[in-house]
Amino acid sequence: MSLDLQRTDQVHALLANRFSPYAFDPSGLVDDHALHLLLEAARWAPSAGNSQPWGFLPVRPGEPDHARVVPHLAPSSARWAKDAGLLVVALTRRYVEDSDILYSEFADYDLGQAVAHMGLQAQAMGLATHQFRAFDLEALAAELRPNPGWEIVSMIAIGKAADEPPARRERRSAVDLRTAPWSTPPA
Ligand SMILES: Cc1cc2nc3c(=O)[nH]c(=O)nc-3n(C[C@H](O)[C@H](O)[C@H](O)COP(=O)(O)O)c2cc1C
């Protein structure tokens, strides 16, 4: 099932027009105000028990921490992510520090919602996003040394897209979303 990008009557234009670019314009800077709004959007995401088990390291080209992150990108993501005006390292807090006690069984679920909020805020500001896992997780964690209980999950490249949206974006059908989990769909 495909999404026709010309038909904005399908879903909201922010959703219909979003795509993950494979090229960013290095001149597309993300200023302090834009960064503030992106973090604000993440901040207001819902979470289990309002636990808010998310954390972020935002880094921009020219900043010292950007130079600490970029060497750990995989070759596949380095091609485009290093040109983004902003890279965000996304972390979740699964465990209470220095213990095996689960902080929240929904930590990753909640982080995903916060990142989705950030992505739609970016889209509303004319910025494109590309979430990715193509980096050396162990090496990045060793470099950044998050506090106990915190785990790096993913990264988000944010900036000015430098490639065209694909003509069609393929997705499973809405019917399949309702039927796939069941051998006999509940009546
Ligand atoms: C958790 C997560 C990890 C992802 N990892 C990668 C990745 O390592 N490399 C990549 O090119 N895209 C990655 N993506 C982007 C997806 O491939 C992309 O969202 C999907 O193909 C749908 O395309 P669209 O975002 O343009 O609609 C990731 C997305 C998510 C949510």
PDB file of C-alpha atoms and ligand atoms in Angstrom:
ATOM      1  CA  MET A   1       0.000   0.000   0.000  1.00  0.00           C
ATOM      2  CA  SER A   2       1.528   3.320  -0.982  1.00  0.00           C
ATOM      3  CA  LEU A   3       1.124   6.894   0.157  1.00  0.00           C
ATOM      4  CA  ASP A   4       0.514   9.326  -2.684  1.00  0.00           C
ATOM      5  CA  LEU A   5       2.402  12.440  -1.622  1.00  0.00           C
ATOM      6  CA  GLN A   6       0.197  14.646  -3.787  1.00  0.00           C
ATOM      7  CA  ARG A   7      -2.941  13.671  -1.859  1.00  0.00           C
ATOM      8  CA  THR A   8      -2.883  15.650   1.343  1.00  0.00           C
ATOM      9  CA  ASP A   9      -6.477  14.594   2.027  1.00  0.00           C
ATOM     10  CA  GLN A  10      -5.104  11.229   3.179  1.00  0.00           C
ATOM     11  CA  VAL A  11      -3.488  12.202   6.467  1.00  0.00           C
ATOM     12  CA  HIS A  12      -2.156  15.477   7.838  1.00  0.00           C
ATOM     13  CA  ALA A  13       0.414  17.110   5.556  1.00  0.00           C
ATOM     14  CA  LEU A  14       3.036  16.933   8.319  1.00  0.00           C
ATOM     15  CA  LEU A  15       2.753  13.140   8.157  1.00  0.00           C
ATOM     16  CA  ALA A  16       2.223  12.824   4.408  1.00  0.00           C
ATOM     17  CA  ASN A  17       5.210  14.972   3.513  1.00  0.00           C
ATOM     18  CA  ARG A  18       7.686  13.552   6.015  1.00  0.00           C
ATOM     19  CA  PHE A  19      10.396  11.296   4.646  1.00  0.00           C
ATOM     20  CA  SER A  20      13.862  10.306   5.769  1.00  0.00           C
ATOM     21  CA  PRO A  21      16.331  11.996   3.400  1.00  0.00           C
ATOM     22  CA  TYR A  22      19.583  10.373   2.323  1.00  0.00           C
ATOM     23  CA  ALA A  23      21.240  13.746   1.773  1.00  0.00           C
ATOM     24  CA  PHE A  24      21.390  16.906   3.906  1.00  0.00           C
ATOM     25  CA  ASP A  25      22.473  20.384   2.846  1.00  0.00           C
ATOM     26  CA  PRO A  26      25.477  21.284   5.038  1.00  0.00           C
ATOM     27  CA  SER A  27      24.436  24.960   4.840  1.00  0.00           C
ATOM     28  CA  GLY A  28      21.142  24.117   6.601  1.00  0.00           C
ATOM     29  CA  LEU A  29      22.032  25.202  10.119  1.00  0.00           C
ATOM     30  CA  VAL A  30      19.855  24.521  13.164  1.00  0.00           C
ATOM     31  CA  ASP A  31      19.994  27.565  15.422  1.00  0.00           C
ATOM     32  CA  ASP A  32      19.565  27.700  19.200  1.00  0.00           C
ATOM     33  CA  HIS A  33      15.875  28.632  18.967  1.00  0.00           C
ATOM     34  CA  ALA A  34      15.088  25.717  16.650  1.00  0.00           C
ATOM     35  CA  LEU A  35      16.999  23.347  18.924  1.00  0.00           C
ATOM     36  CA  HIS A  36      15.062  24.649  21.921  1.00  0.00           C
ATOM     37  CA  LEU A  37      11.735  23.988  20.158  1.00  0.00           C
ATOM     38  CA  LEU A  38      12.774  20.464  19.153  1.00  0.00           C
ATOM     39  CA  LEU A  39      13.582  19.605  22.763  1.00  0.00           C
ATOM     40  CA  GLU A  40      10.378  21.290  23.929  1.00  0.00           C
ATOM     41  CA  ALA A  41       8.392  19.070  21.555  1.00  0.00           C
ATOM     42  CA  ALA A  42      10.075  15.957  22.965  1.00  0.00           C
ATOM     43  CA  ARG A  43       9.497  17.203  26.506  1.00  0.00           C
ATOM     44  CA  TRP A  44       5.728  17.293  26.042  1.00  0.00           C
ATOM     45  CA  ALA A  45       5.360  13.722  24.794  1.00  0.00           C
ATOM     46  CA  PRO A  46       3.187  11.362  26.826  1.00  0.00           C
ATOM     47  CA  SER A  47       4.902   8.626  28.837  1.00  0.00           C
ATOM     48  CA  ALA A  48       3.957   5.809  31.180  1.00  0.00           C
ATOM     49  CA  GLY A  49       3.149   7.341  34.548  1.00  0.00           C
ATOM     50  CA  ASN A  50       4.697  10.576  33.229  1.00  0.00           C
ATOM     51  CA  SER A  51       8.075   8.880  33.811  1.00  0.00           C
ATOM     52  CA  GLN A  52       9.695  10.773  30.893  1.00  0.00           C
ATOM     53  CA  PRO A  53      12.510   8.202  30.591  1.00  0.00           C
ATOM     54  CA  TRP A  54      14.301   9.967  27.741  1.00  0.00           C
ATOM     55  CA  GLY A  55      17.526  11.889  27.369  1.00  0.00           C
ATOM     56  CA  PHE A  56      19.274  13.527  24.438  1.00  0.00           C
ATOM     57  CA  LEU A  57      22.685  14.744  23.371  1.00  0.00           C
ATOM     58  CA  PRO A  58      22.219  17.342  20.614  1.00  0.00           C
ATOM     59  CA  VAL A  59      25.390  18.145  18.655  1.00  0.00           C
ATOM     60  CA  ARG A  60      25.943  20.505  15.742  1.00  0.00           C
ATOM     61  CA  PRO A  61      28.802  20.737  13.243  1.00  0.00           C
ATOM     62  CA  GLY A  62      31.655  22.760  14.725  1.00  0.00           C
ATOM     63  CA  GLU A  63      30.764  21.875  18.314  1.00  0.00           C
ATOM     64  CA  PRO A  64      33.308  19.743  20.208  1.00  0.00           C
ATOM     65  CA  ASP A  65      30.781  16.982  20.943  1.00  0.00           C
ATOM     66  CA  HIS A  66      29.914  16.707  17.227  1.00  0.00           C
ATOM     67  CA  ALA A  67      33.516  15.690  16.608  1.00  0.00           C
ATOM     68  CA  ARG A  68      33.163  13.024  19.338  1.00  0.00           C
ATOM     69  CA  VAL A  69      30.025  11.527  17.776  1.00  0.00           C
ATOM     70  CA  VAL A  70      30.752  11.569  14.032  1.00  0.00           C
ATOM     71  CA  PRO A  71      33.675   9.072  14.089  1.00  0.00           C
ATOM     72  CA  HIS A  72      31.278   6.437  15.443  1.00  0.00           C
ATOM     73  CA  LEU A  73      28.797   6.676  12.574  1.00  0.00           C
ATOM     74  CA  ALA A  74      28.660   3.608  10.344  1.00  0.00           C
ATOM     75  CA  PRO A  75      29.834   4.206   6.761  1.00  0.00           C
ATOM     76  CA  SER A  76      26.207   3.915   5.594  1.00  0.00           C
ATOM     77  CA  SER A  77      24.982   6.783   7.804  1.00  0.00           C
ATOM     78  CA  ALA A  78      28.167   8.881   7.738  1.00  0.00           C
ATOM     79  CA  ARG A  79      27.497   9.577   4.065  1.00  0.00           C
ATOM     80  CA  TRP A  80      24.519  11.807   4.917  1.00  0.00           C
ATOM     81  CA  ALA A  81      24.300  12.254   8.716  1.00  0.00           C
ATOM     82  CA  LYS A  82      27.524  14.218   9.048  1.00  0.00           C
ATOM     83  CA  ASP A  83      26.049  16.970   6.819  1.00  0.00           C
ATOM     84  CA  ALA A  84      22.912  17.421   8.941  1.00  0.00           C
ATOM     85  CA  GLY A  85      22.678  20.691  10.869  1.00  0.00           C
ATOM     86  CA  LEU A  86      21.956  18.712  14.026  1.00  0.00           C
ATOM     87  CA  LEU A  87      22.612  15.202  15.266  1.00  0.00           C
ATOM     88  CA  VAL A  88      20.698  14.027  18.308  1.00  0.00           C
ATOM     89  CA  VAL A  89      21.787  10.995  20.320  1.00  0.00           C
ATOM     90  CA  ALA A  90      18.661   9.514  21.930  1.00  0.00           C
ATOM     91  CA  LEU A  91      18.895   7.698  25.253  1.00  0.00           C
ATOM     92  CA  THR A  92      16.417   5.814  27.376  1.00  0.00           C
ATOM     93  CA  ARG A  93      16.425   5.157  31.089  1.00  0.00           C
ATOM     94  CA  ARG A  94      15.452   1.499  31.445  1.00  0.00           C
ATOM     95  CA  TYR A  95      16.913   0.807  34.880  1.00  0.00           C
ATOM     96  CA  VAL A  96      17.265   2.672  38.129  1.00  0.00           C
ATOM     97  CA  GLU A  97      20.945   3.501  38.397  1.00  0.00           C
ATOM     98  CA  ASP A  98      23.244   0.923  40.005  1.00  0.00           C
ATOM     99  CA  SER A  99      20.429  -1.626  40.307  1.00  0.00           C
ATOM    100  CA  ASP A 100      18.573  -4.263  38.304  1.00  0.00           C
ATOM    101  CA  ILE A 101      15.284  -2.573  39.113  1.00  0.00           C
ATOM    102  CA  LEU A 102      13.317  -1.714  36.021  1.00  0.00           C
ATOM    103  CA  TYR A 103      12.707   2.027  35.948  1.00  0.00           C
ATOM    104  CA  SER A 104       9.981   1.637  33.365  1.00  0.00           C
ATOM    105  CA  GLU A 105       9.000  -1.319  31.214  1.00  0.00           C
ATOM    106  CA  PHE A 106       7.854   1.305  28.694  1.00  0.00           C
ATOM    107  CA  ALA A 107      11.117   3.235  28.517  1.00  0.00           C
ATOM    108  CA  ASP A 108      11.846   2.496  24.850  1.00  0.00           C
ATOM    109  CA  TYR A 109       8.201   2.948  23.895  1.00  0.00           C
ATOM    110  CA  ASP A 110       8.174   6.343  25.590  1.00  0.00           C
ATOM    111  CA  LEU A 111      11.462   7.407  23.989  1.00  0.00           C
ATOM    112  CA  GLY A 112      10.000   6.582  20.585  1.00  0.00           C
ATOM    113  CA  GLN A 113       7.069   8.868  21.257  1.00  0.00           C
ATOM    114  CA  ALA A 114       9.336  11.702  22.323  1.00  0.00           C
ATOM    115  CA  VAL A 115      11.392  11.270  19.141  1.00  0.00           C
ATOM    116  CA  ALA A 116       8.201  11.213  17.064  1.00  0.00           C
ATOM    117  CA  HIS A 117       7.150  14.496  18.658  1.00  0.00           C
ATOM    118  CA  MET A 118      10.570  15.956  17.906  1.00  0.00           C
ATOM    119  CA  GLY A 119      10.354  14.766  14.313  1.00  0.00           C
ATOM    120  CA  LEU A 120       6.952  16.306  13.679  1.00  0.00           C
ATOM    121  CA  GLN A 121       8.049  19.578  15.298  1.00  0.00           C
ATOM    122  CA  ALA A 122      11.042  19.546  12.962  1.00  0.00           C
ATOM    123  CA  GLN A 123       8.768  18.892   9.992  1.00  0.00           C
ATOM    124  CA  ALA A 124       6.538  21.810  11.041  1.00  0.00           C
ATOM    125  CA  MET A 125       9.635  24.039  11.067  1.00  0.00           C
ATOM    126  CA  GLY A 126      10.692  22.942   7.589  1.00  0.00           C
ATOM    127  CA  LEU A 127      13.406  20.633   8.854  1.00  0.00           C
ATOM    128  CA  ALA A 128      13.776  17.022   7.735  1.00  0.00           C
ATOM    129  CA  THR A 129      14.683  14.147  10.049  1.00  0.00           C
ATOM    130  CA  HIS A 130      16.262  10.754   9.539  1.00  0.00           C
ATOM    131  CA  GLN A 131      16.330   8.434  12.541  1.00  0.00           C
ATOM    132  CA  PHE A 132      19.021   5.773  12.449  1.00  0.00           C
ATOM    133  CA  ARG A 133      20.774   2.992  14.302  1.00  0.00           C
ATOM    134  CA  ALA A 134      23.730   2.722  11.914  1.00  0.00           C
ATOM    135  CA  PHE A 135      26.489   3.632  14.360  1.00  0.00           C
ATOM    136  CA  ASP A 136      28.887   1.765  16.641  1.00  0.00           C
ATOM    137  CA  LEU A 137      26.788   1.653  19.800  1.00  0.00           C
ATOM    138  CA  GLU A 138      29.490   0.267  22.099  1.00  0.00           C
ATOM    139  CA  ALA A 139      32.130   2.710  20.896  1.00  0.00           C
ATOM    140  CA  LEU A 140      29.750   5.669  21.152  1.00  0.00           C
ATOM    141  CA  ALA A 141      28.707   4.664  24.672  1.00  0.00           C
ATOM    142  CA  ALA A 142      32.374   4.331  25.661  1.00  0.00           C
ATOM    143  CA  GLU A 143      33.027   7.784  24.234  1.00  0.00           C
ATOM    144  CA  LEU A 144      30.025   9.544  25.800  1.00  0.00           C
ATOM    145  CA  ARG A 145      29.801   7.519  29.037  1.00  0.00           C
ATOM    146  CA  PRO A 146      26.112   8.064  29.920  1.00  0.00           C
ATOM    147  CA  ASN A 147      25.146   7.801  33.579  1.00  0.00           C
ATOM    148  CA  PRO A 148      24.321   4.341  34.985  1.00  0.00           C
ATOM    149  CA  GLY A 149      20.804   3.274  34.013  1.00  0.00           C
ATOM    150  CA  TRP A 150      20.895   5.211  30.748  1.00  0.00           C
ATOM    151  CA  GLU A 151      21.284   3.508  27.361  1.00  0.00           C
ATOM    152  CA  ILE A 152      21.880   4.989  23.938  1.00  0.00           C
ATOM    153  CA  VAL A 153      19.163   3.713  21.571  1.00  0.00           C
ATOM    154  CA  SER A 154      19.262   5.651  18.315  1.00  0.00           C
ATOM    155  CA  MET A 155      20.283   8.859  16.621  1.00  0.00           C
ATOM    156  CA  ILE A 156      18.341  11.455  14.654  1.00  0.00           C
ATOM    157  CA  ALA A 157      19.838  13.558  11.871  1.00  0.00           C
ATOM    158  CA  ILE A 158      17.932  16.838  11.510  1.00  0.00           C
ATOM    159  CA  GLY A 159      18.417  19.555   8.926  1.00  0.00           C
ATOM    160  CA  LYS A 160      17.676  20.750   5.446  1.00  0.00           C
ATOM    161  CA  ALA A 161      16.932  17.871   3.086  1.00  0.00           C
ATOM    162  CA  ALA A 162      19.104  17.859  -0.020  1.00  0.00           C
ATOM    163  CA  ASP A 163      17.294  15.124  -1.894  1.00  0.00           C
ATOM    164  CA  GLU A 164      13.794  14.879  -3.273  1.00  0.00           C
ATOM    165  CA  PRO A 165      11.085  12.914  -1.461  1.00  0.00           C
ATOM    166  CA  PRO A 166      10.498   9.503  -2.995  1.00  0.00           C
ATOM    167  CA  ALA A 167       7.541   9.484  -5.405  1.00  0.00           C
ATOM    168  CA  ARG A 168       5.892   6.750  -3.366  1.00  0.00           C
ATOM    169  CA  ARG A 169       6.447   5.533   0.176  1.00  0.00           C
ATOM    170  CA  GLU A 170       5.392   1.936   0.694  1.00  0.00           C
ATOM    171  CA  ARG A 171       3.570   0.806   3.802  1.00  0.00           C
ATOM    172  CA  ARG A 172       1.506  -2.162   4.942  1.00  0.00           C
ATOM    173  CA  SER A 173      -2.201  -1.593   4.453  1.00  0.00           C
ATOM    174  CA  ALA A 174      -4.459  -0.346   7.226  1.00  0.00           C
ATOM    175  CA  VAL A 175      -6.398  -3.593   6.892  1.00  0.00           C
ATOM    176  CA  ASP A 176      -3.224  -5.587   7.555  1.00  0.00           C
ATOM    177  CA  LEU A 177      -2.588  -3.574  10.716  1.00  0.00           C
ATOM    178  CA  ARG A 178      -5.902  -4.875  12.020  1.00  0.00           C
ATOM    179  CA  THR A 179      -5.700  -8.459  10.822  1.00  0.00           C
ATOM    180  CA  ALA A 180      -2.030  -9.510  11.027  1.00  0.00           C
ATOM    181  CA  PRO A 181      -1.936 -10.054  14.807  1.00  0.00           C
ATOM    182  CA  TRP A 182      -4.808 -12.552  14.749  1.00  0.00           C
ATOM    183  CA  SER A 183      -5.420 -15.963  13.192  1.00  0.00           C
ATOM    184  CA  THR A 184      -9.122 -15.219  13.626  1.00  0.00           C
ATOM    185  CA  PRO A 185      -9.709 -11.477  14.017  1.00  0.00           C
ATOM    186  CA  PRO A 186     -11.857 -10.723  17.069  1.00  0.00           C
ATOM    187  CA  ALA A 187     -15.392  -9.863  16.009  1.00  0.00           C
TER     188      ALA A 187
HETATM  189  C1  LIG B   1      14.566   3.015  15.160  1.00  0.00           C
HETATM  190  C2  LIG B   1      14.901   3.341  13.724  1.00  0.00           C
HETATM  191  C3  LIG B   1      16.138   2.963  13.225  1.00  0.00           C
HETATM  192  C4  LIG B   1      16.485   3.290  11.913  1.00  0.00           C
HETATM  193  N1  LIG B   1      17.744   2.977  11.467  1.00  0.00           N
HETATM  194  C5  LIG B   1      18.119   3.377  10.219  1.00  0.00           C
HETATM  195  C6  LIG B   1      19.451   3.170   9.788  1.00  0.00           C
HETATM  196  O1  LIG B   1      20.290   2.646  10.505  1.00  0.00           O
HETATM  197  N2  LIG B   1      19.787   3.596   8.534  1.00  0.00           N
HETATM  198  C7  LIG B   1      18.878   4.206   7.714  1.00  0.00           C
HETATM  199  O2  LIG B   1      19.238   4.592   6.600  1.00  0.00           O
HETATM  200  N3  LIG B   1      17.600   4.448   8.122  1.00  0.00           N
HETATM  201  C8  LIG B   1      17.211   4.054   9.354  1.00  0.00           C
HETATM  202  N4  LIG B   1      15.928   4.300   9.784  1.00  0.00           N
HETATM  203  C9  LIG B   1      14.962   4.986   8.882  1.00  0.00           C
HETATM  204  C10 LIG B   1      13.992   3.997   8.264  1.00  0.00           C
HETATM  205  O3  LIG B   1      14.648   3.147   7.352  1.00  0.00           O
HETATM  206  C11 LIG B   1      12.850   4.768   7.576  1.00  0.00           C
HETATM  207  O4  LIG B   1      12.156   5.525   8.535  1.00  0.00           O
HETATM  208  C12 LIG B   1      11.892   3.810   6.858  1.00  0.00           C
HETATM  209  O5  LIG B   1      12.544   3.156   5.784  1.00  0.00           O
HETATM  210  C13 LIG B   1      10.681   4.528   6.291  1.00  0.00           C
HETATM  211  O6  LIG B   1      11.093   5.575   5.427  1.00  0.00           O
HETATM  212  P1  LIG B   1      10.576   7.054   5.645  1.00  0.00           P
HETATM  213  O7  LIG B   1      11.014   7.502   7.012  1.00  0.00           O
HETATM  214  O8  LIG B   1      11.244   7.865   4.553  1.00  0.00           O
HETATM  215  O9  LIG B   1       9.100   7.026   5.539  1.00  0.00           O
HETATM  216  C14 LIG B   1      15.560   3.978  11.080  1.00  0.00           C
HETATM  217  C15 LIG B   1      14.317   4.349  11.600  1.00  0.00           C
HETATM  218  C16 LIG B   1      13.991   4.048  12.908  1.00  0.00           C
HETATM  219  C17 LIG B   1      12.646   4.493  13.460  1.00  0.00           C
END
